[in-house]
CSV table of N, CA and C in Angstrom, one decimal:
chain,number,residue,atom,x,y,z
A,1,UNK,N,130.1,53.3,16.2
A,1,UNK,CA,128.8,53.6,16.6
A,1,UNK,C,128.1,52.5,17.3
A,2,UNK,N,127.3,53.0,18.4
A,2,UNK,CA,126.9,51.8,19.5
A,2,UNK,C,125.8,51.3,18.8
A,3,UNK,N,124.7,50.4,19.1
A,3,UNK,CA,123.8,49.8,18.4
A,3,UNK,C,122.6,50.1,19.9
A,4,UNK,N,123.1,50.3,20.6
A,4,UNK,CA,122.5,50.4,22.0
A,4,UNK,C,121.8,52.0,22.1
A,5,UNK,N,120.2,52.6,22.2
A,5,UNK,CA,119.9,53.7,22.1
A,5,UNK,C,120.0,54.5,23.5
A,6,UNK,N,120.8,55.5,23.6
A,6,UNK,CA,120.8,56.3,24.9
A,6,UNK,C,119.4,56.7,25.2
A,7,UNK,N,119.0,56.2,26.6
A,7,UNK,CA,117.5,56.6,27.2
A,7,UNK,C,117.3,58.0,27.2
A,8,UNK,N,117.9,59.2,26.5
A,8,UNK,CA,117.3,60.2,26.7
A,8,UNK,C,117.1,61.1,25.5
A,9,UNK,N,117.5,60.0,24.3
A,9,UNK,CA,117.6,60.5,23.2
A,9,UNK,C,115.9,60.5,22.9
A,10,UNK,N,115.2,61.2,21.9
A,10,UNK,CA,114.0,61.0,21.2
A,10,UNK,C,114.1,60.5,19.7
A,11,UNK,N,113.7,58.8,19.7
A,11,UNK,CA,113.9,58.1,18.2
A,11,UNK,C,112.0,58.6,17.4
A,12,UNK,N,112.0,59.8,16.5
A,12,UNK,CA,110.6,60.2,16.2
A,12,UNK,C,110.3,59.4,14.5
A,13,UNK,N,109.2,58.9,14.1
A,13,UNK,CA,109.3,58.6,12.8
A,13,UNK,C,107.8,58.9,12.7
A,14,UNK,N,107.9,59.5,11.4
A,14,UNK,CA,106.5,60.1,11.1
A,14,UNK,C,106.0,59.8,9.5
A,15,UNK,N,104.8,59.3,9.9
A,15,UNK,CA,104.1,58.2,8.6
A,15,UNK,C,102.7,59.0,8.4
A,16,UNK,N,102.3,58.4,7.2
A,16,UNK,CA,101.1,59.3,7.2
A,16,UNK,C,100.0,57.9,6.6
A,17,UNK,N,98.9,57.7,6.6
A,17,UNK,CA,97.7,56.8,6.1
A,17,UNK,C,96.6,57.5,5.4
A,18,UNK,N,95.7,57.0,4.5
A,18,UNK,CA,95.2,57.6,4.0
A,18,UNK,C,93.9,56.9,3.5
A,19,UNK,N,92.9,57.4,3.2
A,19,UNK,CA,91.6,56.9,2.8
A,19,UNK,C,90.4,57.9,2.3
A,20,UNK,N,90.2,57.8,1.3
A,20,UNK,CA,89.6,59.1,0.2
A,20,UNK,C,89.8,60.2,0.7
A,21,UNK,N,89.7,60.9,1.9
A,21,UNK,CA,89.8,62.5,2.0
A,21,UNK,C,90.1,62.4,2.6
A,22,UNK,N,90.4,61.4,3.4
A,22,UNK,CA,90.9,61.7,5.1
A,22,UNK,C,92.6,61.0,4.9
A,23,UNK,N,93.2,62.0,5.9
A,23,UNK,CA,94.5,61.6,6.0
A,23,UNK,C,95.0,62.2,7.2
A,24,UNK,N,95.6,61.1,7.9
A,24,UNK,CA,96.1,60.4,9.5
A,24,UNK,C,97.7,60.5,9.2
A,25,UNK,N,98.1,61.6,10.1
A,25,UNK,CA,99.5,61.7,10.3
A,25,UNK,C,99.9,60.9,11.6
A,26,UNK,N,100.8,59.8,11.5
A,26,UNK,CA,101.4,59.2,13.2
A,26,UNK,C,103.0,59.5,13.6
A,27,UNK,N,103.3,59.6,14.8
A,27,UNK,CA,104.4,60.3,15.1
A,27,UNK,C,104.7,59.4,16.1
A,28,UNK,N,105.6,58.4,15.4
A,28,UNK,CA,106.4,57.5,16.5
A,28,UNK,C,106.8,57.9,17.4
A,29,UNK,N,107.4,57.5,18.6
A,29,UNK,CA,108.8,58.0,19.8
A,29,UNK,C,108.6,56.9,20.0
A,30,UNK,N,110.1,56.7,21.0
A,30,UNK,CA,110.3,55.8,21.9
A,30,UNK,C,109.5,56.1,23.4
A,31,UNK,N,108.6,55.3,24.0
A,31,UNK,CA,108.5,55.7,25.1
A,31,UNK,C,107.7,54.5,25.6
A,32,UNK,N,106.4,54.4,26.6
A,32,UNK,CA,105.8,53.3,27.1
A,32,UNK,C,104.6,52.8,26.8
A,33,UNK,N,103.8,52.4,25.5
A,33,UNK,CA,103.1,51.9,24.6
A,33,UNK,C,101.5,52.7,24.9
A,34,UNK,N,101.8,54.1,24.7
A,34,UNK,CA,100.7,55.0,24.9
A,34,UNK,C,100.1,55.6,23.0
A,35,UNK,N,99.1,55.1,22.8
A,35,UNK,CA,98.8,55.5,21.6
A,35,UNK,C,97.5,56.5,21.8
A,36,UNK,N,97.5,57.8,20.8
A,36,UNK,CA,96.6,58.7,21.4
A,36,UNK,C,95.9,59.3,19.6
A,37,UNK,N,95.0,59.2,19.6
A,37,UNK,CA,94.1,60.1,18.0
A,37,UNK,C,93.5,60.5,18.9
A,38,UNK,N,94.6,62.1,17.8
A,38,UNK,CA,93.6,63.5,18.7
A,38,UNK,C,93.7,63.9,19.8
A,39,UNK,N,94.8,63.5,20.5
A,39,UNK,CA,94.8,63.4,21.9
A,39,UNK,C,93.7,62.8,22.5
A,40,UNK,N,93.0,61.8,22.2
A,40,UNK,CA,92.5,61.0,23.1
A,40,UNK,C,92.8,59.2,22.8
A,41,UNK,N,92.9,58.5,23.8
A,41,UNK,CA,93.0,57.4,23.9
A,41,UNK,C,92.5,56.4,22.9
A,42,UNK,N,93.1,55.3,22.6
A,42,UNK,CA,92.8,54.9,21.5
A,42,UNK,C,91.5,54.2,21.5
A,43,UNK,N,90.9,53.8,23.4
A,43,UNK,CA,89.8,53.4,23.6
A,43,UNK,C,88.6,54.1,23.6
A,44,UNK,N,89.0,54.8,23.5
A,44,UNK,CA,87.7,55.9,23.2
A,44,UNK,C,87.2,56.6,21.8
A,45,UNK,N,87.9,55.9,21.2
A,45,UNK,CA,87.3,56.3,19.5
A,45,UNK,C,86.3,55.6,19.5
A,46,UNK,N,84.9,56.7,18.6
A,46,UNK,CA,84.3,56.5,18.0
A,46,UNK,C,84.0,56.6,16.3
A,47,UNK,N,83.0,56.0,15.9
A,47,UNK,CA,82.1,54.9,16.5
A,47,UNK,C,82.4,53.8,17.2
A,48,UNK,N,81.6,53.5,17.9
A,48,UNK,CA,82.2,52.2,19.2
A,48,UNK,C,82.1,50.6,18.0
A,49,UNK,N,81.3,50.7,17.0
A,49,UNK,CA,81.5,49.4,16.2
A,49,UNK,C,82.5,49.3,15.2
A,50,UNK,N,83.3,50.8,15.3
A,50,UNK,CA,84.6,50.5,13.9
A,50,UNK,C,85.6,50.4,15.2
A,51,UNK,N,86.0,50.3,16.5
A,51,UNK,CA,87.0,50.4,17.4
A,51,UNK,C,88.3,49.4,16.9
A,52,UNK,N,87.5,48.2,16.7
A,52,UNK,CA,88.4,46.8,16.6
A,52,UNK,C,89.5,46.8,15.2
A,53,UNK,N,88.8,47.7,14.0
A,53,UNK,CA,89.5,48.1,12.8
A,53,UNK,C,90.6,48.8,13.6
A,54,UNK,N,90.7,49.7,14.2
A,54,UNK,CA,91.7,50.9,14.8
A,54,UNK,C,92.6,49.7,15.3
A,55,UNK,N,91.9,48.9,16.4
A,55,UNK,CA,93.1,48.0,17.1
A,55,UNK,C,93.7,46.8,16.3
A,56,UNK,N,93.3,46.5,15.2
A,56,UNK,CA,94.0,45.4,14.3
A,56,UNK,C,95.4,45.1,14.0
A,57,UNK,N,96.3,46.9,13.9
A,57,UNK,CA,97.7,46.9,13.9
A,57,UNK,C,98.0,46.4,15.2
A,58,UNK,N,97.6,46.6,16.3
A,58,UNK,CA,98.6,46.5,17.8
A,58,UNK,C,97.9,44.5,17.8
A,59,UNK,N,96.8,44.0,17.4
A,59,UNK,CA,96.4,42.6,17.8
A,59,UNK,C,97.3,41.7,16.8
A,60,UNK,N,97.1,42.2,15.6
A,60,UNK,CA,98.3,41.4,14.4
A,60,UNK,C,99.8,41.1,15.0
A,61,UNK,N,100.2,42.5,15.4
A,61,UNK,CA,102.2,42.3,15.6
A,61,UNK,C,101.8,42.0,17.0
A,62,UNK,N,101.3,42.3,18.1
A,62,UNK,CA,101.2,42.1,19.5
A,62,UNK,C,101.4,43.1,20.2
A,63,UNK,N,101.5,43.2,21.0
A,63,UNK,CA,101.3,44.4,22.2
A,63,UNK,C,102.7,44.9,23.0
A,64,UNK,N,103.7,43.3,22.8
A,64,UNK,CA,104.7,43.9,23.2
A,64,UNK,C,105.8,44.7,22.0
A,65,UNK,N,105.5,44.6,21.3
A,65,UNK,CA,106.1,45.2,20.2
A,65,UNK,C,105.6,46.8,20.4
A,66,UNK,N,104.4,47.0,20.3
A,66,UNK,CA,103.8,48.3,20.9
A,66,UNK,C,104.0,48.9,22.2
A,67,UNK,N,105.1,48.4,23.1
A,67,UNK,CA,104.9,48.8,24.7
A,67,UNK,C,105.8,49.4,24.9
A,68,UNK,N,107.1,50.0,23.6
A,68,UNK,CA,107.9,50.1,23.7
A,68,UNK,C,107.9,51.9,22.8
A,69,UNK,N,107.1,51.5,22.5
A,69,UNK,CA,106.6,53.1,21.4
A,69,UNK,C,105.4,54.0,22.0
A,70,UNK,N,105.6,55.3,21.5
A,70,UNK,CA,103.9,55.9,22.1
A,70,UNK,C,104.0,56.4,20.4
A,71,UNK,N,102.7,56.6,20.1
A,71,UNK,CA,102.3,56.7,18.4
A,71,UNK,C,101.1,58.2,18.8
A,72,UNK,N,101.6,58.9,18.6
A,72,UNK,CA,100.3,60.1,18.4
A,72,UNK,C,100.1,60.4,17.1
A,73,UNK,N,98.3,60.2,16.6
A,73,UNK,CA,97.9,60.4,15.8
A,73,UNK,C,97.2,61.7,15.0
A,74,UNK,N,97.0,62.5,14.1
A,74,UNK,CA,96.5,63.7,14.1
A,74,UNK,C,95.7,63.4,12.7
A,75,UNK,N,94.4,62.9,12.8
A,75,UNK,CA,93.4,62.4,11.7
A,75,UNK,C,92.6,63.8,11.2
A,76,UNK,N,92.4,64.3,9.8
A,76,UNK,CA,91.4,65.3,9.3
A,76,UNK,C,91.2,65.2,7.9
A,77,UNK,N,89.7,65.6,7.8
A,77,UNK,CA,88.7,65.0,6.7
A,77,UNK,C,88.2,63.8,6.5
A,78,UNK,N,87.3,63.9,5.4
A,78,UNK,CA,86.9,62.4,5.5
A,78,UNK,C,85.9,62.2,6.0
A,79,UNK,N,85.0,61.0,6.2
A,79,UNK,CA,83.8,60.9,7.2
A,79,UNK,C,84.4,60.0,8.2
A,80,UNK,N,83.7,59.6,9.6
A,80,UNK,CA,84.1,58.7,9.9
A,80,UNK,C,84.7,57.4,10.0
A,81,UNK,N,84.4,56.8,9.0
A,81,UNK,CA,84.6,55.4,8.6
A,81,UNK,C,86.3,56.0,8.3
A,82,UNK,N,86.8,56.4,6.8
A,82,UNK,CA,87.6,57.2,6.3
A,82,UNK,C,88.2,57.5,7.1
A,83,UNK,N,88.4,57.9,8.5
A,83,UNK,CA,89.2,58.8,9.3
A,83,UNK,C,89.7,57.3,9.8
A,84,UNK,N,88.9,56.0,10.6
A,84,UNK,CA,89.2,54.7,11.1
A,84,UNK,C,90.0,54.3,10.5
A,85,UNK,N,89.8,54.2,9.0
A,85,UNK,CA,90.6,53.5,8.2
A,85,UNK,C,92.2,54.0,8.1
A,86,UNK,N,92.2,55.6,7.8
A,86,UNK,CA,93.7,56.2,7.6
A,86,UNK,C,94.1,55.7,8.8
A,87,UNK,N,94.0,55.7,9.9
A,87,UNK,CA,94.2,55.8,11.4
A,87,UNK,C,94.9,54.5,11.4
A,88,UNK,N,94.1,53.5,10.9
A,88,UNK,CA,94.6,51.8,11.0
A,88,UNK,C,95.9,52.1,10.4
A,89,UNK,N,96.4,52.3,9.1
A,89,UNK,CA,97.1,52.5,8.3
A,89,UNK,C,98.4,53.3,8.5
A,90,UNK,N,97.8,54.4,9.3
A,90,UNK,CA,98.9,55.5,9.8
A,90,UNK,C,100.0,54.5,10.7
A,91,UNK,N,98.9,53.9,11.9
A,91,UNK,CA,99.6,53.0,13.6
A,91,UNK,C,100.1,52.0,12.7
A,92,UNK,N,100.1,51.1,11.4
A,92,UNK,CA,100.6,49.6,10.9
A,92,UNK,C,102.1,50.5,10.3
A,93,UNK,N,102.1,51.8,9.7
A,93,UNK,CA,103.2,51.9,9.1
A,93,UNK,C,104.1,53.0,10.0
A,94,UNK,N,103.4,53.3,10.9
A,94,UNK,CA,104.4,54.0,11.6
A,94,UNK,C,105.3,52.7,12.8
A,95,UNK,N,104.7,51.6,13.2
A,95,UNK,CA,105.4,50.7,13.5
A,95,UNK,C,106.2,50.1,12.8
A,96,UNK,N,106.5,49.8,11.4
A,96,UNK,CA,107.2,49.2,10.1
A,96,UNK,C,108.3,49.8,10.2
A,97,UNK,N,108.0,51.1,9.9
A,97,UNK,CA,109.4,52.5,9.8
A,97,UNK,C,110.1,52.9,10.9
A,98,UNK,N,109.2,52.5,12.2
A,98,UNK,CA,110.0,52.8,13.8
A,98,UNK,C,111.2,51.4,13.6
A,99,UNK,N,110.4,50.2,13.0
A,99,UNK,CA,111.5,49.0,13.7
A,99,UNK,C,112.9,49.2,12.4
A,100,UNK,N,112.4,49.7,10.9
A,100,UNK,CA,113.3,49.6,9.9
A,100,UNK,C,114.5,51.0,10.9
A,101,UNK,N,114.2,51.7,11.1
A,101,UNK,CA,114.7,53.1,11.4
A,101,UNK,C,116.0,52.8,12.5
A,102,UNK,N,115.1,52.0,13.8
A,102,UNK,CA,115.5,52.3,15.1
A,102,UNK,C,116.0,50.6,15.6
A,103,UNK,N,115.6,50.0,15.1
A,103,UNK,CA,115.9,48.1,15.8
A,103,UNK,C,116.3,48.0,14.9
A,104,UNK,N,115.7,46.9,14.2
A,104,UNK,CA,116.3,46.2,12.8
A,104,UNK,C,116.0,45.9,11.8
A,105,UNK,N,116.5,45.5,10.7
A,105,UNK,CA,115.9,44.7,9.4
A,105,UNK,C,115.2,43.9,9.6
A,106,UNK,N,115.6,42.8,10.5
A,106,UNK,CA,114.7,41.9,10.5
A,106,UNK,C,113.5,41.6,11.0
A,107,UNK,N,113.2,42.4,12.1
A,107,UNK,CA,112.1,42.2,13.0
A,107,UNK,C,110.9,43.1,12.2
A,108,UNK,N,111.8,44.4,11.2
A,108,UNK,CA,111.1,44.9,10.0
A,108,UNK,C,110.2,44.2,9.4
A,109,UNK,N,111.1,43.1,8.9
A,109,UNK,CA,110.6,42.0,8.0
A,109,UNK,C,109.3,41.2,8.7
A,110,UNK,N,110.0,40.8,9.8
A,110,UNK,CA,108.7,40.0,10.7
A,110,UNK,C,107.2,40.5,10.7
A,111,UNK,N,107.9,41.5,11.4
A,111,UNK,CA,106.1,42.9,11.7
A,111,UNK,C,105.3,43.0,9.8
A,112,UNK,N,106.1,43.1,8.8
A,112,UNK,CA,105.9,43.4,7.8
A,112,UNK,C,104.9,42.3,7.4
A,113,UNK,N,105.8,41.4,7.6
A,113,UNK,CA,105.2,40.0,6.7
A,113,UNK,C,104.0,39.5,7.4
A,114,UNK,N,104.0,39.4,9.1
A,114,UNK,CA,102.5,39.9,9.6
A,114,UNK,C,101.5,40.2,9.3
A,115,UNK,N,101.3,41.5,8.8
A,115,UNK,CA,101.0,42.6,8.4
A,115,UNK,C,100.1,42.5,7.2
A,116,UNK,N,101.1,42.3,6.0
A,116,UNK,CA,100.5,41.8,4.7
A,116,UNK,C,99.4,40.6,5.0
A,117,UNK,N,100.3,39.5,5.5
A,117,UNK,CA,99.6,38.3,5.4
A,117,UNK,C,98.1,38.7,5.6
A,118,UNK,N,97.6,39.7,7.1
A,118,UNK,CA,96.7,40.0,6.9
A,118,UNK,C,95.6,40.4,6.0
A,119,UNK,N,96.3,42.0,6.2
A,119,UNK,CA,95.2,42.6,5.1
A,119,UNK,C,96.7,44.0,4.7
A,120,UNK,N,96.5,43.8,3.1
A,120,UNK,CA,97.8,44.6,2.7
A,120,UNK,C,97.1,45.8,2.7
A,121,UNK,N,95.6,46.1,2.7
A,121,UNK,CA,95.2,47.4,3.0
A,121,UNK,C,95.9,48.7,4.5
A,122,UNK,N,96.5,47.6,5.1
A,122,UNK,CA,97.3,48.4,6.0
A,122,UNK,C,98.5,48.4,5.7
A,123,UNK,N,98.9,48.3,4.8
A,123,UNK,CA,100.6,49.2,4.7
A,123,UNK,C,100.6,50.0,2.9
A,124,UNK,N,99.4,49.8,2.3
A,124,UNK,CA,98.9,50.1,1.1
A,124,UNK,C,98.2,51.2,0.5
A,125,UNK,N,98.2,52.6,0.2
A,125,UNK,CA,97.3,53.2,0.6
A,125,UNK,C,96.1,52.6,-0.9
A,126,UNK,N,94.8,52.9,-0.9
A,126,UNK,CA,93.6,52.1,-1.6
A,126,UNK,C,93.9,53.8,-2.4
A,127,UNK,N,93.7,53.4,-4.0
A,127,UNK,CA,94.4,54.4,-4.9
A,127,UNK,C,92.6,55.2,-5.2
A,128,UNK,N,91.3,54.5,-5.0
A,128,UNK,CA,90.6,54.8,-5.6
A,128,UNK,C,90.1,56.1,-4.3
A,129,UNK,N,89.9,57.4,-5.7
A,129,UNK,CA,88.5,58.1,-5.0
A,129,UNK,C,87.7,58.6,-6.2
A,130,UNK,N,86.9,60.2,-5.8
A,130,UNK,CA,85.5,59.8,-6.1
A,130,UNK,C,85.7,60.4,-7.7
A,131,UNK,N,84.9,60.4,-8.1
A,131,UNK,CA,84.7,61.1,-9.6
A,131,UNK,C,84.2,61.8,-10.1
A,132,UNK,N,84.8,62.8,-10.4
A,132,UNK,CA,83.7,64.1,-10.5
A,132,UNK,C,82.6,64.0,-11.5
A,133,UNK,N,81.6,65.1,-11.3
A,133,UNK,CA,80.2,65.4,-11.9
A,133,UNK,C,81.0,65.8,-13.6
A,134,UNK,N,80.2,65.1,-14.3
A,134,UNK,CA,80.6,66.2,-15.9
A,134,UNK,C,78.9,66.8,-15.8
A,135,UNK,N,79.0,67.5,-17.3
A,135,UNK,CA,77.9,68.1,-17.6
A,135,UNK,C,76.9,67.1,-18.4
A,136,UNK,N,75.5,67.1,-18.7
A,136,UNK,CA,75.0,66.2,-19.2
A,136,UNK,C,74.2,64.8,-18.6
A,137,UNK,N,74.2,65.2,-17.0
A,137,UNK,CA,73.6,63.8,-16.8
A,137,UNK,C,73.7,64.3,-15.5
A,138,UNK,N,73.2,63.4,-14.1
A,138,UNK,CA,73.1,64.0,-12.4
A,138,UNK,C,74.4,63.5,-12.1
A,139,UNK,N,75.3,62.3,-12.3
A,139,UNK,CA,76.7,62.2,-12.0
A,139,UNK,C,78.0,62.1,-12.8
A,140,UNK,N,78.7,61.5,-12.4
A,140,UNK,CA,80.2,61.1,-13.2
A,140,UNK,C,79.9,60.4,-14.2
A,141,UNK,N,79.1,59.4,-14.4
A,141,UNK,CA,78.5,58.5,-15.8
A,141,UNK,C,77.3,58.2,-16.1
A,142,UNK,N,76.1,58.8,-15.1
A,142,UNK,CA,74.7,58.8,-15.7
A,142,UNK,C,74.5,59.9,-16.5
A,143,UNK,N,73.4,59.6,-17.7
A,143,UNK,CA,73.3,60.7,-18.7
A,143,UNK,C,71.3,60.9,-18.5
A,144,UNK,N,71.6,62.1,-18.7
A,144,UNK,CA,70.1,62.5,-18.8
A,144,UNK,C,69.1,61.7,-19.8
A,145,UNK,N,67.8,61.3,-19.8
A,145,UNK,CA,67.2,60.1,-20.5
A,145,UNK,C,66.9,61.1,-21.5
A,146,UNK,N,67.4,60.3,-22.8
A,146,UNK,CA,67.2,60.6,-24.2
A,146,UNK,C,65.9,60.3,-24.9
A,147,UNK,N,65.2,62.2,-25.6
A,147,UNK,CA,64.2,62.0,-25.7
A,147,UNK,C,63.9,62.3,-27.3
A,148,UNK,N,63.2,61.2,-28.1
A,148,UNK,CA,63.3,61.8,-29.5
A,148,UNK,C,62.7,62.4,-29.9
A,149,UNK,N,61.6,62.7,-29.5
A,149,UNK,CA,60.1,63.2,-29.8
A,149,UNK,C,60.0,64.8,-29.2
């Protein structure tokens, strides 16, 4: 078996990210470093002041590492912020599993160790969400004020 990939094969790896209710499916290929949420561009996500969170995976490993993949993302639920965040998470681990899958161990390792060094919130999914209402008080752990009289 060659090590060399035939240009007309399609190499697909599909990761998913996550952040309280929102959860970002990404779909690696091989192709020429086109990344798209939602079918649109990854420059045109809004809000325009969380943009740079979105671009953190492609600024960390570099660009030529990404020139070589197109990553389409499919982000639902969640609020805004929530949807930025899976999204980051989705593009850091669908790059990890494209290079373990399709190149190599080691460059795995490289992009990996990158990565962490950063912020491990992007290959990690954050385990906390919300907590439900009980009865007895307005939330999860306030209690209605106790009256003796």
């Amino acid at each position: 078996m060659s090590s060399a990939v035939a240009p007309n094969t399609k190499n697909i790896v599909q990761t998913h990210g996550k952040k309280r209710t929102a959860v970002a499916v990404a779909y690696t290929t091989n192709g020429k470093g086109l990344i798209k949420v939602n079918g649109v561009p990854l420059e045109f996500i809004q809000p325009k002041n969380l943009k740079l969170k979105v671009y953190e995976p492609v600024l960390i490993v570099g660009k030529d590492v990404f020139s070589q993949v197109d990553i389409r993302v499919r982000v639902r639920g969640g609020g805004s912020v929530a949807q930025i965040y899976a999204i980051r998470q989705a593009i850091a681990k669908s790059i990890v599993a494209y290079h373990q899958k399709f190149v190599d161990e080691e460059s795995k390792n490289e992009i990996k160790k990158k990565i962490l060094d950063y912020d491990r919130s992007l290959l990690v999914a954050d385990p906390r969400r919300c907590e439900p209402k009980k009865f007895g008080g307005r939330g999860a752990r306030a209690r209605f004020q106790k009256s003796y009289r």
